C-alpha cells in the first residue's frame, strides 16, 4: 500500500458499513478519520487498519454537534487534504404513530438528517477551498418510502436525501461529487442475524442462503467505485440490494 | 349554510392558502379552529367568516410546541368532533449551502416538518378515538426535489411527506384519510406579486396573464374535494399547478 | 338534467370504470360518445343513460386503429364540441418473462399505450382548434412499478404515463388539461370478485369488508372533479385506492 | 489480456456508448458480439478491438426482429457462455404532439422498447439455463420524465425501464443481474458537437469546458463496475451525468 497525502472522513464509523468503508479507504492509502459516538468502540477498527499498514485516527464524535463536526473535519483536513467525507449514521426505529414520541422524532432527525447536513456543509466548505472532493451519504429503503411505523426514520432519511440532492446540484459544477447510496436491504450485522434467530430460531440462521444478506465489504466497494468515477460521468444516486431481495 | 357538529382545524392559517381553506370549511358549516403564530393576524379571517354566518375560533399557536398543538386540537375536538385537520405552515427559504446556518436548518425543520408530525399525531389520536377523520398536509415542489439553495426547505418538506406517507399507510385501514397535496407553483399572494414587481417592474405585474398564479380559493376547493372522497377511493397524493406553469 | 352543447368521449367504455365515467358525464348533461371493441356490449350502458334522460352514442371501436380513433373523435366533435376525452382501456396480463410472447407484448402495448397516444393526439387536435379541453388517462399500479410478471403491462402503462406527462407539459399552456389517474387497487368488478372467490371460496367473498374494493362510481366522481378544476390549479396526477389497501 | 471463455453481447453497438462498452469488455478478454443495423459500420470497431488483441464478432442486426435477436444471442452463446448482454439502442426524436406521426411513435417504440424486451428475454433464456448472467439496459433522462416533444421517446424509454424493473425482480433471485443506467446528459458524440456548433458557432465548440460532455469510455467503465458487483450488493439503477450538468 502506498500512503497518499489525503484523508477520508467517515462519520458514523459503526461496526459494519461505516468501518468497512473506513478499511477500504485505508487500504488504498488514505488516512482515515473515523468518528462515532464512543471512541472506545473504534479501537478494533483502528488496530485492524494499522495492522494492515494503514493509518486511522479514531475520534469520539457526537455528529449532532456543529462544533464537534466542524472540529473533526478541520482536524482531518489539517492532517492532509480531505478528499472524501462519508456520512453513514443510521437511527432505524419503528413505532406506531401514536407511540412515536416527540423526543424520538427529534432525536432520529438529529442523528440521521441534521448531522448529515452539518457534515455535508462543513466538508463542502473545506473542499471548496481546494476545488475538489467527494461527499457521500448513506441512504436506506426509508429514504424513498414512508412505511408503517417509520414516520421518524423515513422522515429523517427523506430529509437527508433532499439535503444530498440540493448539495449535488449546487456543488457538482464546483467539482464536488455528492452522492446518495440507497441501501435497500438488510446488511449482514450481528443485529440482523439476531433478529433472524429470534424470528425463525437457530435453524433459520443455519439455513440462511449465501449472499442473502449484504456484506459490508461489498457495499464499501461501491463507495470506492463512486469515488473513482471521472467527473464527466458522476452518479448521484444508486440502489444496492442482494440478489435474492424482494422489492 | 347549515351548521354542523364538527370542527376543522387549520394549522398555519396564513393569509392565503390556510385562510382560504378555513373559509371553505366554514362556509360548509364547520366550526373552524384557525391557528397561527400571531392571533392578531387572524382577526380579519375570523370577522370575514363570521360576517358570512360561519363560526371561527382564532388562536395564537406556536405549532412547534407539543403542548400548544395538543391543547389546540383538544379544544377543537371538545368543541365538536374534529373531522379534519389541515397542516399548512410553510417556511420557504433559499440559501447557498455554506450560508445555511444550523439555526435556519433547524428552524425550518421545526416549522415545516416537526410541527407537522406533532399535528398529525395529535389529530390522529383524537380521530382514532372516534374511528374517522381526515388529515391533510400541504406540500410544495421542494417536497419532491432538492433544488439549489433549498437544502433546508426541501429537507423539511421531504421529511413532512415521509411522515404523511407513513401515517397514511398506518391510519388508512383505521378509517383516517391522510393526504399530501403538492402545490407545485406560485400562489397568488402579496409576496409573490411583490417579487414579480421587483424583477420585472410594474409592467410585468400589469401584464401578468390571468390564472398565471394559483388562486388560494382554487386550492381550497381541492382540499374540500379530497375531504369528500368516499373511503373506497381515497387519494394520498396529488399535484396542483396553474395551466401555464413550466414543470 | 340540463343538456349541454358538449360531448365527452370515453374510449374503453368497459363495464366498470369506463361506463361509470360515461354515466357521470351523461348525468351532467354531456352527450357521451362511448367506444369499445364490441358495440353490442355498449347496449346496456346506452339504455341505462337514456332511461335517465341522458344522451349516449355507442360505437364499436378498435382503439388501436388510427383511422377509427380519428373518425370516432371527429364524429363526437361534430356532434357538439369535444370537451373531455377519457382514455381508459386496460390490458392487465401477467406472465413470467420467458413466457411473455412478442405477440402479447406488442398487443398489450397497442391496447394500453399506442392507442392512448392516438386518442390523446387526436383529442388534442380537435381541442386546440377551440382552445380548450381535458384529456384524462387511466393509470394503474403498474404505471409506476414493474412488478414480477408485468413486463408487458407495466411497460405499456409506464409508456402511457410518459405520453400523458409529455402532453400535459406541452398542452397545459394551451389551455388543455391533461391528467393521469393512478388506480392503485382492485376495482369492484365481476372479474375481481371471481378471483377472490377462486382464492378464498364463497366465504372470502361473503366476508369481504365494505369498501374493500373500489366502486367505479367513486372513481368516476374523481374524474368529474378533476374536470371541474379551474385552470389556475390543475392536477396532473393523483392516486386512488380504498382505505384498507396495503401499499 | 487474458482471453476468457465468455461472450458479451452489445446490441446497439453505435459509434459512442455502445462501442465503448464493446471495447471495454473486449479489453477484459471477452469475445464481443457487436450488433447494429448496418454491419458495415462495425468494421472500425472490430478492427480496433482486434488490433488491441481482442476478439469481436460484428453482425448486422435489426433488433426489432425476434428471429434476428434470438439468432444473434444464440450464436454468441454458442461461441462461449453469454455472460453479459447490453441493450443500448436509442431513438431520440422530438416532435410537437400533433406532429408525432403514428409511424414515428411505433418505430421509436420498436427500436427503443420492444427490441429491448426481446433482447432481455432471449438473454435471460440463455443465462437461466446456466444460472447466471447480467443484462444491462441503457436509459436516458426521458426514461424518468416526459418532457415537451418527447411523447414518443419518453414513452419508449419509460416502457423499457418498466421491462428492466420487472425482469430485475423476477430474475434477481435466479442469479441474473438486471440493471438500468440512466444517462442523464449529452454524450460526447459527433452529433452533439455539431448541435453545439450550430447553436453557438465554432466559438462555442472551442470554448466547451473540459468534461462538459460525457466521454463514452467513462460510461463504459460504469457498466464494467456494475458487472463486477458481487451478488450480495447489486445495483438496479443509477444515474450518470457530468459534473457541470444542470438537473
PDB file of C-alpha atoms in Angstrom, chain C residues 131-247:
ATOM      1  CA  UNK C 131     -58.598  26.487 -27.346  1.00  0.00           C
ATOM      2  CA  UNK C 132     -59.825  24.290 -24.524  1.00  0.00           C
ATOM      3  CA  UNK C 133     -60.467  20.758 -23.347  1.00  0.00           C
ATOM      4  CA  UNK C 134     -59.498  17.983 -20.978  1.00  0.00           C
ATOM      5  CA  UNK C 135     -57.738  14.684 -21.709  1.00  0.00           C
ATOM      6  CA  UNK C 136     -57.578  12.137 -18.922  1.00  0.00           C
ATOM      7  CA  UNK C 137     -55.682   8.853 -18.896  1.00  0.00           C
ATOM      8  CA  UNK C 138     -56.422   5.964 -16.555  1.00  0.00           C
ATOM      9  CA  UNK C 139     -53.287   4.581 -14.959  1.00  0.00           C
ATOM     10  CA  UNK C 140     -52.623   1.664 -12.641  1.00  0.00           C
ATOM     11  CA  UNK C 141     -50.142   0.472 -10.040  1.00  0.00           C
ATOM     12  CA  UNK C 142     -48.130  -0.840 -12.973  1.00  0.00           C
ATOM     13  CA  UNK C 143     -47.793   2.700 -14.328  1.00  0.00           C
ATOM     14  CA  UNK C 144     -45.358   3.358 -11.506  1.00  0.00           C
ATOM     15  CA  UNK C 145     -43.736  -0.027 -10.863  1.00  0.00           C
ATOM     16  CA  UNK C 146     -42.656  -3.021 -12.923  1.00  0.00           C
ATOM     17  CA  UNK C 147     -43.595  -5.956 -10.737  1.00  0.00           C
ATOM     18  CA  UNK C 148     -42.802  -9.606 -11.349  1.00  0.00           C
ATOM     19  CA  UNK C 149     -44.660 -10.880 -14.376  1.00  0.00           C
ATOM     20  CA  UNK C 150     -45.719  -7.440 -15.519  1.00  0.00           C
ATOM     21  CA  UNK C 151     -43.078  -6.729 -18.163  1.00  0.00           C
ATOM     22  CA  UNK C 152     -45.747  -6.275 -20.842  1.00  0.00           C
ATOM     23  CA  UNK C 153     -48.392  -4.494 -18.790  1.00  0.00           C
ATOM     24  CA  UNK C 154     -46.087  -2.233 -16.774  1.00  0.00           C
ATOM     25  CA  UNK C 155     -44.150  -1.315 -19.889  1.00  0.00           C
ATOM     26  CA  UNK C 156     -47.326  -0.233 -21.651  1.00  0.00           C
ATOM     27  CA  UNK C 157     -48.690   1.646 -18.644  1.00  0.00           C
ATOM     28  CA  UNK C 158     -45.390   3.407 -17.914  1.00  0.00           C
ATOM     29  CA  UNK C 159     -45.253   4.318 -21.585  1.00  0.00           C
ATOM     30  CA  UNK C 160     -48.760   5.741 -21.416  1.00  0.00           C
ATOM     31  CA  UNK C 161     -47.857   7.791 -18.361  1.00  0.00           C
ATOM     32  CA  UNK C 162     -44.899   9.299 -20.235  1.00  0.00           C
ATOM     33  CA  UNK C 163     -47.216  10.230 -23.111  1.00  0.00           C
ATOM     34  CA  UNK C 164     -49.529  11.906 -20.622  1.00  0.00           C
ATOM     35  CA  UNK C 165     -46.655  13.832 -19.000  1.00  0.00           C
ATOM     36  CA  UNK C 166     -45.297  14.980 -22.291  1.00  0.00           C
ATOM     37  CA  UNK C 167     -48.730  16.094 -23.454  1.00  0.00           C
ATOM     38  CA  UNK C 168     -49.501  17.838 -20.166  1.00  0.00           C
ATOM     39  CA  UNK C 169     -46.337  19.924 -20.380  1.00  0.00           C
ATOM     40  CA  UNK C 170     -46.948  20.922 -23.983  1.00  0.00           C
ATOM     41  CA  UNK C 171     -50.703  21.406 -23.890  1.00  0.00           C
ATOM     42  CA  UNK C 172     -51.250  22.906 -20.440  1.00  0.00           C
ATOM     43  CA  UNK C 173     -50.179  26.386 -21.562  1.00  0.00           C
ATOM     44  CA  UNK C 174     -52.573  25.963 -24.484  1.00  0.00           C
ATOM     45  CA  UNK C 175     -55.445  25.504 -22.074  1.00  0.00           C
ATOM     46  CA  UNK C 176     -55.797  21.742 -22.432  1.00  0.00           C
ATOM     47  CA  UNK C 177     -55.894  19.926 -19.090  1.00  0.00           C
ATOM     48  CA  UNK C 178     -54.083  16.589 -19.307  1.00  0.00           C
ATOM     49  CA  UNK C 179     -54.172  14.306 -16.268  1.00  0.00           C
ATOM     50  CA  UNK C 180     -53.157  10.789 -15.263  1.00  0.00           C
ATOM     51  CA  UNK C 181     -55.096   8.934 -12.572  1.00  0.00           C
ATOM     52  CA  UNK C 182     -53.316   6.060 -10.897  1.00  0.00           C
ATOM     53  CA  UNK C 183     -55.883   3.451  -9.860  1.00  0.00           C
ATOM     54  CA  UNK C 184     -53.746   1.636  -7.306  1.00  0.00           C
ATOM     55  CA  UNK C 185     -56.047  -1.189  -6.213  1.00  0.00           C
ATOM     56  CA  UNK C 186     -58.695  -3.633  -7.242  1.00  0.00           C
ATOM     57  CA  UNK C 187     -61.919  -2.225  -8.589  1.00  0.00           C
ATOM     58  CA  UNK C 188     -65.205  -3.861  -7.706  1.00  0.00           C
ATOM     59  CA  UNK C 189     -65.687  -5.832 -10.898  1.00  0.00           C
ATOM     60  CA  UNK C 190     -67.078  -9.284 -11.654  1.00  0.00           C
ATOM     61  CA  UNK C 191     -63.547 -10.336 -12.560  1.00  0.00           C
ATOM     62  CA  UNK C 192     -62.053  -9.254  -9.240  1.00  0.00           C
ATOM     63  CA  UNK C 193     -64.868 -10.832  -7.225  1.00  0.00           C
ATOM     64  CA  UNK C 194     -64.429 -14.086  -9.101  1.00  0.00           C
ATOM     65  CA  UNK C 195     -60.712 -14.050  -8.387  1.00  0.00           C
ATOM     66  CA  UNK C 196     -61.407 -13.577  -4.688  1.00  0.00           C
ATOM     67  CA  UNK C 197     -63.891 -16.459  -4.803  1.00  0.00           C
ATOM     68  CA  UNK C 198     -61.407 -18.718  -6.523  1.00  0.00           C
ATOM     69  CA  UNK C 199     -58.706 -17.959  -3.984  1.00  0.00           C
ATOM     70  CA  UNK C 200     -60.731 -17.951  -0.797  1.00  0.00           C
ATOM     71  CA  UNK C 201     -64.044 -19.539  -1.647  1.00  0.00           C
ATOM     72  CA  UNK C 202     -67.556 -18.190  -1.199  1.00  0.00           C
ATOM     73  CA  UNK C 203     -66.705 -17.410   2.377  1.00  0.00           C
ATOM     74  CA  UNK C 204     -63.979 -14.968   1.394  1.00  0.00           C
ATOM     75  CA  UNK C 205     -66.437 -13.212  -0.850  1.00  0.00           C
ATOM     76  CA  UNK C 206     -69.118 -13.131   1.795  1.00  0.00           C
ATOM     77  CA  UNK C 207     -66.742 -11.742   4.365  1.00  0.00           C
ATOM     78  CA  UNK C 208     -65.345  -9.048   2.101  1.00  0.00           C
ATOM     79  CA  UNK C 209     -65.423  -5.885   4.231  1.00  0.00           C
ATOM     80  CA  UNK C 210     -67.427  -2.936   2.919  1.00  0.00           C
ATOM     81  CA  UNK C 211     -65.436  -0.524   0.750  1.00  0.00           C
ATOM     82  CA  UNK C 212     -62.609  -3.016   0.412  1.00  0.00           C
ATOM     83  CA  UNK C 213     -62.898  -2.783  -3.354  1.00  0.00           C
ATOM     84  CA  UNK C 214     -63.203   0.454  -5.275  1.00  0.00           C
ATOM     85  CA  UNK C 215     -66.623   1.341  -6.554  1.00  0.00           C
ATOM     86  CA  UNK C 216     -66.382   2.513 -10.180  1.00  0.00           C
ATOM     87  CA  UNK C 217     -68.727   5.362  -9.335  1.00  0.00           C
ATOM     88  CA  UNK C 218     -66.315   6.681  -6.733  1.00  0.00           C
ATOM     89  CA  UNK C 219     -63.592   6.685  -9.335  1.00  0.00           C
ATOM     90  CA  UNK C 220     -65.828   8.424 -11.860  1.00  0.00           C
ATOM     91  CA  UNK C 221     -66.540  11.119  -9.305  1.00  0.00           C
ATOM     92  CA  UNK C 222     -62.823  11.927  -9.188  1.00  0.00           C
ATOM     93  CA  UNK C 223     -62.648  12.280 -12.961  1.00  0.00           C
ATOM     94  CA  UNK C 224     -65.536  14.705 -12.713  1.00  0.00           C
ATOM     95  CA  UNK C 225     -63.822  16.732 -10.008  1.00  0.00           C
ATOM     96  CA  UNK C 226     -60.591  16.939 -11.991  1.00  0.00           C
ATOM     97  CA  UNK C 227     -62.598  18.063 -14.965  1.00  0.00           C
ATOM     98  CA  UNK C 228     -64.053  20.879 -12.905  1.00  0.00           C
ATOM     99  CA  UNK C 229     -60.755  22.174 -11.563  1.00  0.00           C
ATOM    100  CA  UNK C 230     -60.211  25.812 -12.530  1.00  0.00           C
ATOM    101  CA  UNK C 231     -57.186  26.218 -14.739  1.00  0.00           C
ATOM    102  CA  UNK C 232     -55.170  28.065 -12.142  1.00  0.00           C
ATOM    103  CA  UNK C 233     -54.994  24.851 -10.098  1.00  0.00           C
ATOM    104  CA  UNK C 234     -54.845  21.791 -12.285  1.00  0.00           C
ATOM    105  CA  UNK C 235     -53.780  18.368 -11.097  1.00  0.00           C
ATOM    106  CA  UNK C 236     -51.642  16.287 -13.410  1.00  0.00           C
ATOM    107  CA  UNK C 237     -51.507  13.156 -11.309  1.00  0.00           C
ATOM    108  CA  UNK C 238     -53.267  11.604  -8.367  1.00  0.00           C
ATOM    109  CA  UNK C 239     -53.581   8.132  -6.941  1.00  0.00           C
ATOM    110  CA  UNK C 240     -56.733   6.370  -5.798  1.00  0.00           C
ATOM    111  CA  UNK C 241     -57.055   3.377  -3.519  1.00  0.00           C
ATOM    112  CA  UNK C 242     -59.516   2.123  -0.905  1.00  0.00           C
ATOM    113  CA  UNK C 243     -58.879   2.906   2.711  1.00  0.00           C
ATOM    114  CA  UNK C 244     -57.945  -0.656   3.622  1.00  0.00           C
ATOM    115  CA  UNK C 245     -55.447  -1.125   0.826  1.00  0.00           C
ATOM    116  CA  UNK C 246     -51.894  -2.152   1.696  1.00  0.00           C
ATOM    117  CA  UNK C 247     -49.445  -0.160  -0.418  1.00  0.00           C
TER     118      UNK C 247
END
